[in-house]
PDB file of C-alpha atoms in Angstrom:
ATOM      1  CA  GLU X   1      -9.898  20.963  43.794  1.00 65.00           C
ATOM      2  CA  ALA X   2      -8.794  23.215  40.761  1.00 81.00           C
ATOM      3  CA  GLY X   3      -9.381  21.595  37.316  1.00 92.00           C
ATOM      4  CA  VAL X   4      -7.377  21.345  34.321  1.00 96.00           C
ATOM      5  CA  ALA X   5      -6.695  24.978  33.092  1.00 96.00           C
ATOM      6  CA  GLN X   6      -6.155  25.716  29.501  1.00 97.00           C
ATOM      7  CA  SER X   7      -5.514  29.079  27.565  1.00 96.00           C
ATOM      8  CA  PRO X   8      -6.523  30.639  25.375  1.00 97.00           C
ATOM      9  CA  ARG X   9     -10.014  29.533  25.016  1.00 96.00           C
ATOM     10  CA  TYR X  10     -10.302  30.587  21.364  1.00 97.00           C
ATOM     11  CA  LYS X  11      -7.757  31.462  18.762  1.00 97.00           C
ATOM     12  CA  ILE X  12      -8.098  32.524  15.107  1.00 98.00           C
ATOM     13  CA  ILE X  13      -4.973  32.539  12.910  1.00 97.00           C
ATOM     14  CA  GLU X  14      -4.261  32.435   9.210  1.00 97.00           C
ATOM     15  CA  LYS X  15      -2.560  29.543   7.556  1.00 96.00           C
ATOM     16  CA  ARG X  16       1.108  29.273   7.794  1.00 96.00           C
ATOM     17  CA  GLN X  17       1.082  31.231  10.992  1.00 97.00           C
ATOM     18  CA  SER X  18       2.260  29.694  14.453  1.00 97.00           C
ATOM     19  CA  VAL X  19       0.159  29.226  17.521  1.00 98.00           C
ATOM     20  CA  ALA X  20       0.778  28.087  20.994  1.00 98.00           C
ATOM     21  CA  PHE X  21      -1.502  26.652  23.560  1.00 98.00           C
ATOM     22  CA  TRP X  22      -0.909  26.262  27.337  1.00 97.00           C
ATOM     23  CA  CYS X  23      -2.133  23.761  29.871  1.00 97.00           C
ATOM     24  CA  ASN X  24      -1.843  23.405  33.650  1.00 96.00           C
ATOM     25  CA  PRO X  25      -2.919  20.048  34.954  1.00 95.00           C
ATOM     26  CA  ILE X  26      -4.412  19.259  38.207  1.00 93.00           C
ATOM     27  CA  SER X  27      -1.850  19.424  41.040  1.00 90.00           C
ATOM     28  CA  GLY X  28       0.051  16.177  41.533  1.00 88.00           C
ATOM     29  CA  HIS X  29      -1.177  14.508  38.323  1.00 90.00           C
ATOM     30  CA  ALA X  30       1.854  12.801  36.760  1.00 89.00           C
ATOM     31  CA  THR X  31       0.432  12.200  33.331  1.00 90.00           C
ATOM     32  CA  LEU X  32      -0.526  14.932  30.873  1.00 93.00           C
ATOM     33  CA  TYR X  33      -2.151  14.422  27.529  1.00 94.00           C
ATOM     34  CA  TRP X  34      -2.860  16.656  24.499  1.00 97.00           C
ATOM     35  CA  TYR X  35      -5.803  15.609  22.302  1.00 97.00           C
ATOM     36  CA  GLN X  36      -7.050  16.987  19.141  1.00 97.00           C
ATOM     37  CA  GLN X  37     -10.796  17.014  18.533  1.00 97.00           C
ATOM     38  CA  ILE X  38     -11.966  17.737  15.110  1.00 96.00           C
ATOM     39  CA  LEU X  39     -15.652  18.815  14.685  1.00 94.00           C
ATOM     40  CA  GLY X  40     -17.892  15.727  14.875  1.00 91.00           C
ATOM     41  CA  GLN X  41     -15.201  13.531  15.977  1.00 93.00           C
ATOM     42  CA  GLY X  42     -13.923  12.035  19.184  1.00 94.00           C
ATOM     43  CA  PRO X  43     -10.678  13.217  20.768  1.00 96.00           C
ATOM     44  CA  LYS X  44      -7.474  11.872  19.184  1.00 95.00           C
ATOM     45  CA  LEU X  45      -4.260  11.593  21.310  1.00 94.00           C
ATOM     46  CA  LEU X  46      -1.538  13.808  20.070  1.00 96.00           C
ATOM     47  CA  ILE X  47       0.963  13.275  22.775  1.00 95.00           C
ATOM     48  CA  GLN X  48       1.268  11.812  26.342  1.00 92.00           C
ATOM     49  CA  PHE X  49       3.698  12.923  28.946  1.00 92.00           C
ATOM     50  CA  GLN X  50       4.625  11.080  32.120  1.00 88.00           C
ATOM     51  CA  ASN X  51       6.111  13.592  34.403  1.00 86.00           C
ATOM     52  CA  ASN X  52       8.319  15.518  31.914  1.00 83.00           C
ATOM     53  CA  GLY X  53       9.104  12.554  29.612  1.00 90.00           C
ATOM     54  CA  VAL X  54       7.202  11.689  26.346  1.00 92.00           C
ATOM     55  CA  VAL X  55       5.452   8.348  26.720  1.00 87.00           C
ATOM     56  CA  ASP X  56       3.521   8.353  23.482  1.00 88.00           C
ATOM     57  CA  ASP X  57       3.848  10.724  20.437  1.00 93.00           C
ATOM     58  CA  SER X  58       3.183   8.421  17.554  1.00 91.00           C
ATOM     59  CA  GLN X  59       0.175  10.530  16.305  1.00 92.00           C
ATOM     60  CA  LEU X  60       1.843  13.924  16.641  1.00 95.00           C
ATOM     61  CA  PRO X  61       2.736  15.466  13.257  1.00 95.00           C
ATOM     62  CA  LYS X  62       6.197  16.333  14.164  1.00 94.00           C
ATOM     63  CA  ASP X  63       7.044  18.346  11.094  1.00 95.00           C
ATOM     64  CA  ARG X  64       4.636  21.069  12.500  1.00 97.00           C
ATOM     65  CA  PHE X  65       3.613  20.232  15.938  1.00 98.00           C
ATOM     66  CA  SER X  66       5.749  20.222  19.115  1.00 97.00           C
ATOM     67  CA  ALA X  67       5.070  19.969  22.863  1.00 97.00           C
ATOM     68  CA  GLU X  68       6.946  20.269  25.997  1.00 95.00           C
ATOM     69  CA  ARG X  69       6.362  19.805  29.705  1.00 94.00           C
ATOM     70  CA  LEU X  70       9.213  21.548  31.493  1.00 82.00           C
ATOM     71  CA  LYS X  71       9.494  20.620  35.159  1.00 84.00           C
ATOM     72  CA  GLY X  72       6.802  17.939  34.847  1.00 82.00           C
ATOM     73  CA  VAL X  73       4.043  20.348  35.471  1.00 90.00           C
ATOM     74  CA  ASP X  74       2.463  22.719  32.798  1.00 94.00           C
ATOM     75  CA  SER X  75       2.713  22.077  29.139  1.00 97.00           C
ATOM     76  CA  THR X  76       2.639  23.907  25.984  1.00 97.00           C
ATOM     77  CA  LEU X  77       1.603  22.713  22.477  1.00 98.00           C
ATOM     78  CA  LYS X  78       2.893  24.521  19.448  1.00 98.00           C
ATOM     79  CA  ILE X  79       1.960  24.455  15.788  1.00 98.00           C
ATOM     80  CA  GLN X  80       4.152  26.102  13.126  1.00 97.00           C
ATOM     81  CA  PRO X  81       3.212  26.483  10.466  1.00 96.00           C
ATOM     82  CA  ALA X  82      -0.501  25.986  10.877  1.00 97.00           C
ATOM     83  CA  LYS X  83      -2.685  24.399   8.026  1.00 97.00           C
ATOM     84  CA  LEU X  84      -6.305  24.694   7.431  1.00 97.00           C
ATOM     85  CA  GLU X  85      -6.937  21.015   8.587  1.00 97.00           C
ATOM     86  CA  ASP X  86      -5.447  21.894  12.051  1.00 97.00           C
ATOM     87  CA  SER X  87      -8.760  23.741  12.793  1.00 98.00           C
ATOM     88  CA  ALA X  88     -10.001  21.830  15.816  1.00 98.00           C
ATOM     89  CA  VAL X  89     -10.375  22.006  19.593  1.00 97.00           C
ATOM     90  CA  TYR X  90      -7.177  21.057  21.503  1.00 98.00           C
ATOM     91  CA  LEU X  91      -7.889  19.384  24.727  1.00 97.00           C
ATOM     92  CA  CYS X  92      -5.466  18.879  27.581  1.00 97.00           C
ATOM     93  CA  ALA X  93      -6.187  16.171  30.046  1.00 95.00           C
ATOM     94  CA  SER X  94      -4.256  14.905  33.160  1.00 93.00           C
ATOM     95  CA  SER X  95      -4.435  11.701  35.238  1.00 90.00           C
ATOM     96  CA  LEU X  96      -2.957  10.766  38.494  1.00 83.00           C
ATOM     97  CA  GLU X  97      -0.699   8.025  37.234  1.00 66.00           C
ATOM     98  CA  GLY X  98      -1.215   6.726  33.705  1.00 53.00           C
ATOM     99  CA  GLY X  99       1.678   5.865  31.632  1.00 51.00           C
ATOM    100  CA  GLY X 100       1.515   2.056  32.031  1.00 48.00           C
ATOM    101  CA  LEU X 101      -1.459   1.984  34.668  1.00 63.00           C
ATOM    102  CA  PRO X 102      -4.457   1.751  32.464  1.00 71.00           C
ATOM    103  CA  GLY X 103      -7.906   2.370  33.857  1.00 79.00           C
ATOM    104  CA  GLU X 104      -7.016   5.863  35.226  1.00 84.00           C
ATOM    105  CA  LYS X 105      -9.715   8.256  34.634  1.00 88.00           C
ATOM    106  CA  LEU X 106      -8.813  11.399  32.799  1.00 92.00           C
ATOM    107  CA  PHE X 107      -9.614  15.053  33.852  1.00 94.00           C
ATOM    108  CA  PHE X 108     -10.048  17.346  30.913  1.00 95.00           C
ATOM    109  CA  GLY X 109      -9.649  21.060  30.487  1.00 96.00           C
ATOM    110  CA  SER X 110     -12.221  23.048  28.458  1.00 94.00           C
ATOM    111  CA  GLY X 111      -9.944  23.193  25.469  1.00 96.00           C
ATOM    112  CA  THR X 112      -8.702  25.808  22.980  1.00 97.00           C
ATOM    113  CA  GLN X 113     -10.818  26.136  19.912  1.00 97.00           C
ATOM    114  CA  LEU X 114      -8.538  26.863  16.920  1.00 98.00           C
ATOM    115  CA  SER X 115      -9.585  28.229  13.639  1.00 98.00           C
ATOM    116  CA  VAL X 116      -7.137  28.454  10.862  1.00 97.00           C
ATOM    117  CA  LEU X 117      -8.326  30.691   7.936  1.00 97.00           C
TER     118      LEU X 117
ATOM    119  CA  ALA R   1      -7.102  -3.564  15.220  1.00 82.00           C
ATOM    120  CA  GLN R   2      -8.764  -1.602  18.096  1.00 89.00           C
ATOM    121  CA  LYS R   3     -11.981   0.249  17.379  1.00 94.00           C
ATOM    122  CA  VAL R   4     -14.839   1.966  19.014  1.00 97.00           C
ATOM    123  CA  THR R   5     -18.037   2.451  17.220  1.00 97.00           C
ATOM    124  CA  GLN R   6     -20.966   4.637  18.254  1.00 98.00           C
ATOM    125  CA  ALA R   7     -23.425   4.118  15.518  1.00 96.00           C
ATOM    126  CA  GLN R   8     -25.930   6.680  16.926  1.00 97.00           C
ATOM    127  CA  THR R   9     -24.638  10.245  15.635  1.00 97.00           C
ATOM    128  CA  GLU R  10     -27.493  12.111  17.193  1.00 97.00           C
ATOM    129  CA  ILE R  11     -30.418  11.321  19.394  1.00 97.00           C
ATOM    130  CA  SER R  12     -33.356  13.470  20.388  1.00 97.00           C
ATOM    131  CA  VAL R  13     -35.930  12.345  23.122  1.00 97.00           C
ATOM    132  CA  VAL R  14     -38.548  14.211  25.146  1.00 97.00           C
ATOM    133  CA  GLU R  15     -37.570  14.878  28.669  1.00 97.00           C
ATOM    134  CA  LYS R  16     -38.467  12.072  31.078  1.00 97.00           C
ATOM    135  CA  GLU R  17     -38.129   9.425  28.399  1.00 97.00           C
ATOM    136  CA  ASP R  18     -35.475   6.813  28.698  1.00 97.00           C
ATOM    137  CA  VAL R  19     -32.622   6.554  26.120  1.00 98.00           C
ATOM    138  CA  THR R  20     -29.846   4.109  25.510  1.00 98.00           C
ATOM    139  CA  LEU R  21     -26.537   5.071  23.784  1.00 98.00           C
ATOM    140  CA  ASP R  22     -24.819   2.240  22.030  1.00 98.00           C
ATOM    141  CA  CYS R  23     -21.150   1.492  22.044  1.00 98.00           C
ATOM    142  CA  VAL R  24     -19.565  -1.449  20.241  1.00 98.00           C
ATOM    143  CA  TYR R  25     -15.878  -2.124  20.550  1.00 97.00           C
ATOM    144  CA  GLU R  26     -13.181  -4.195  18.978  1.00 95.00           C
ATOM    145  CA  THR R  27      -9.961  -5.497  20.586  1.00 92.00           C
ATOM    146  CA  ARG R  28      -7.775  -8.597  20.459  1.00 89.00           C
ATOM    147  CA  ASP R  29      -6.504  -7.942  24.042  1.00 88.00           C
ATOM    148  CA  THR R  30      -8.014  -9.785  26.905  1.00 88.00           C
ATOM    149  CA  THR R  31      -7.220  -7.003  29.337  1.00 89.00           C
ATOM    150  CA  TYR R  32      -8.799  -3.672  28.520  1.00 92.00           C
ATOM    151  CA  TYR R  33     -11.019  -0.898  30.031  1.00 93.00           C
ATOM    152  CA  LEU R  34     -14.017   0.873  28.703  1.00 95.00           C
ATOM    153  CA  PHE R  35     -15.277   4.276  29.493  1.00 95.00           C
ATOM    154  CA  TRP R  36     -17.947   6.684  29.094  1.00 97.00           C
ATOM    155  CA  TYR R  37     -17.370  10.344  29.063  1.00 97.00           C
ATOM    156  CA  LYS R  38     -19.894  13.284  28.912  1.00 97.00           C
ATOM    157  CA  GLN R  39     -19.024  16.413  26.996  1.00 96.00           C
ATOM    158  CA  PRO R  40     -21.340  19.320  27.865  1.00 94.00           C
ATOM    159  CA  PRO R  41     -21.436  22.582  25.742  1.00 91.00           C
ATOM    160  CA  SER R  42     -18.768  24.034  28.059  1.00 89.00           C
ATOM    161  CA  GLY R  43     -16.321  21.648  26.232  1.00 90.00           C
ATOM    162  CA  GLU R  44     -14.540  19.594  28.899  1.00 91.00           C
ATOM    163  CA  LEU R  45     -15.005  16.013  28.950  1.00 95.00           C
ATOM    164  CA  VAL R  46     -16.390  14.643  32.251  1.00 95.00           C
ATOM    165  CA  PHE R  47     -15.679  11.010  33.347  1.00 94.00           C
ATOM    166  CA  LEU R  48     -18.776   8.966  34.054  1.00 95.00           C
ATOM    167  CA  ILE R  49     -17.626   5.313  34.396  1.00 93.00           C
ATOM    168  CA  ARG R  50     -14.985   2.764  33.702  1.00 92.00           C
ATOM    169  CA  ARG R  51     -15.189  -0.991  33.457  1.00 92.00           C
ATOM    170  CA  ASN R  52     -12.378  -3.413  33.203  1.00 90.00           C
ATOM    171  CA  SER R  53     -12.619  -6.542  30.873  1.00 92.00           C
ATOM    172  CA  PHE R  54     -12.973  -8.851  33.676  1.00 90.00           C
ATOM    173  CA  ASP R  55     -15.877  -7.222  35.407  1.00 87.00           C
ATOM    174  CA  GLU R  56     -19.101  -7.756  33.389  1.00 84.00           C
ATOM    175  CA  GLN R  57     -21.407  -6.708  36.235  1.00 85.00           C
ATOM    176  CA  ASN R  58     -23.877  -4.125  35.222  1.00 86.00           C
ATOM    177  CA  GLU R  59     -23.808  -0.927  37.101  1.00 86.00           C
ATOM    178  CA  ILE R  60     -26.373   1.623  38.177  1.00 88.00           C
ATOM    179  CA  SER R  61     -25.728   5.172  39.371  1.00 90.00           C
ATOM    180  CA  GLY R  62     -28.885   7.228  39.968  1.00 94.00           C
ATOM    181  CA  ARG R  63     -30.556   7.693  36.665  1.00 95.00           C
ATOM    182  CA  TYR R  64     -27.564   6.244  34.766  1.00 96.00           C
ATOM    183  CA  SER R  65     -26.830   2.501  34.049  1.00 95.00           C
ATOM    184  CA  TRP R  66     -24.368   0.620  32.030  1.00 94.00           C
ATOM    185  CA  ASN R  67     -24.697  -2.806  30.305  1.00 95.00           C
ATOM    186  CA  PHE R  68     -21.440  -4.474  29.498  1.00 95.00           C
ATOM    187  CA  GLN R  69     -21.669  -7.606  27.337  1.00 94.00           C
ATOM    188  CA  LYS R  70     -18.379  -9.222  26.096  1.00 93.00           C
ATOM    189  CA  SER R  71     -20.275 -11.776  24.095  1.00 93.00           C
ATOM    190  CA  THR R  72     -21.381  -8.893  21.870  1.00 95.00           C
ATOM    191  CA  SER R  73     -18.487  -6.517  22.523  1.00 96.00           C
ATOM    192  CA  SER R  74     -20.861  -3.843  23.619  1.00 96.00           C
ATOM    193  CA  PHE R  75     -20.857  -1.319  26.522  1.00 96.00           C
ATOM    194  CA  ASN R  76     -24.211   0.402  26.262  1.00 97.00           C
ATOM    195  CA  PHE R  77     -25.300   3.383  28.447  1.00 97.00           C
ATOM    196  CA  THR R  78     -28.960   3.981  29.547  1.00 97.00           C
ATOM    197  CA  ILE R  79     -30.409   7.254  30.989  1.00 97.00           C
ATOM    198  CA  THR R  80     -33.622   6.690  32.711  1.00 97.00           C
ATOM    199  CA  ALA R  81     -36.088   9.544  33.028  1.00 97.00           C
ATOM    200  CA  SER R  82     -33.899  11.892  30.983  1.00 97.00           C
ATOM    201  CA  GLN R  83     -33.566  15.685  31.919  1.00 97.00           C
ATOM    202  CA  VAL R  84     -32.606  18.637  29.739  1.00 96.00           C
ATOM    203  CA  VAL R  85     -29.319  18.791  31.727  1.00 96.00           C
ATOM    204  CA  ASP R  86     -28.434  15.412  30.108  1.00 97.00           C
ATOM    205  CA  SER R  87     -27.994  17.134  26.766  1.00 97.00           C
ATOM    206  CA  ALA R  88     -24.490  16.840  25.716  1.00 97.00           C
ATOM    207  CA  VAL R  89     -22.106  14.635  23.527  1.00 97.00           C
ATOM    208  CA  TYR R  90     -21.331  11.283  25.071  1.00 98.00           C
ATOM    209  CA  PHE R  91     -18.144   9.466  24.191  1.00 98.00           C
ATOM    210  CA  CYS R  92     -17.287   5.719  24.787  1.00 98.00           C
ATOM    211  CA  ALA R  93     -13.606   4.875  25.057  1.00 97.00           C
ATOM    212  CA  LEU R  94     -11.391   1.864  24.916  1.00 95.00           C
ATOM    213  CA  GLU R  95      -8.014   1.499  26.704  1.00 92.00           C
ATOM    214  CA  TRP R  96      -5.629  -1.222  26.330  1.00 87.00           C
ATOM    215  CA  TYR R  97      -1.870  -1.999  26.705  1.00 75.00           C
ATOM    216  CA  GLY R  98       0.250  -1.008  23.785  1.00 65.00           C
ATOM    217  CA  THR R  99       3.185  -3.134  22.390  1.00 64.00           C
ATOM    218  CA  ASN R 100       5.552  -1.211  24.750  1.00 61.00           C
ATOM    219  CA  ARG R 101       3.277  -2.078  27.659  1.00 59.00           C
ATOM    220  CA  ASP R 102       2.109   1.638  27.688  1.00 64.00           C
ATOM    221  CA  ASP R 103      -1.752   2.215  27.836  1.00 71.00           C
ATOM    222  CA  LYS R 104      -3.400   3.409  24.693  1.00 82.00           C
ATOM    223  CA  ILE R 105      -6.842   4.931  24.444  1.00 88.00           C
ATOM    224  CA  ILE R 106      -9.177   5.571  21.501  1.00 92.00           C
ATOM    225  CA  PHE R 107     -12.416   7.366  21.675  1.00 96.00           C
ATOM    226  CA  GLY R 108     -15.541   6.737  19.506  1.00 97.00           C
ATOM    227  CA  LYS R 109     -17.019   9.569  17.404  1.00 96.00           C
ATOM    228  CA  GLY R 110     -19.571  10.439  20.040  1.00 97.00           C
ATOM    229  CA  THR R 111     -23.286  10.571  20.219  1.00 98.00           C
ATOM    230  CA  ARG R 112     -24.922  13.967  20.552  1.00 97.00           C
ATOM    231  CA  LEU R 113     -27.997  13.721  22.766  1.00 98.00           C
ATOM    232  CA  HIS R 114     -30.636  16.404  22.827  1.00 97.00           C
ATOM    233  CA  ILE R 115     -33.345  16.208  25.560  1.00 97.00           C
ATOM    234  CA  LEU R 116     -36.311  18.250  24.577  1.00 96.00           C
ATOM    235  CA  PRO R 117     -38.453  19.995  27.292  1.00 93.00           C
TER     236      PRO R 117
END
């Protein structure tokens, strides 16, 4: 079974530039998550999709971050403009159900490591 | 408020020693799930175990064992006869129902485990 695919693996940009990350979840997984993991911290949820609808985006800095999941499959996360404090690993995860059915285990991608200079 | 505390930031042990990773959680909900995930150097978090709040039975899986105690709000993880391949960052996570009956997950800050040959 193919895992969660993310690209790019690394990205270096200057502050105020824009950047986009892509995620393709495990086939058939209804729920997709974007997490931000700052060095030395645990993952923090940015946004959760159930199919192509947003379930939770309460921690997404909406003035600069946006995400979409067209057709309920793959997803993109965009930052525009980037700030120094956005330097982190951005992890994508998926689960079979989620969105109201707690206890589902998450399957994570390897993440995109973003450095904002 | 919901909280997960992993007080051990970093642990180093010599191979074949036993090691216990501590996790203390806070929640007012009676229904919740606890998880452990492993993050090897490759970056993706790998699911290890989940426990619901009504199941305090301890679990053993090979060299891994988990001790769930509601009385102390702890969900500790023990590796017996540690191996170099166990070197990773380990995260404890708490999941509960949000106010809109959607599930919420928070992660601890993680414990970096070094197994020395």
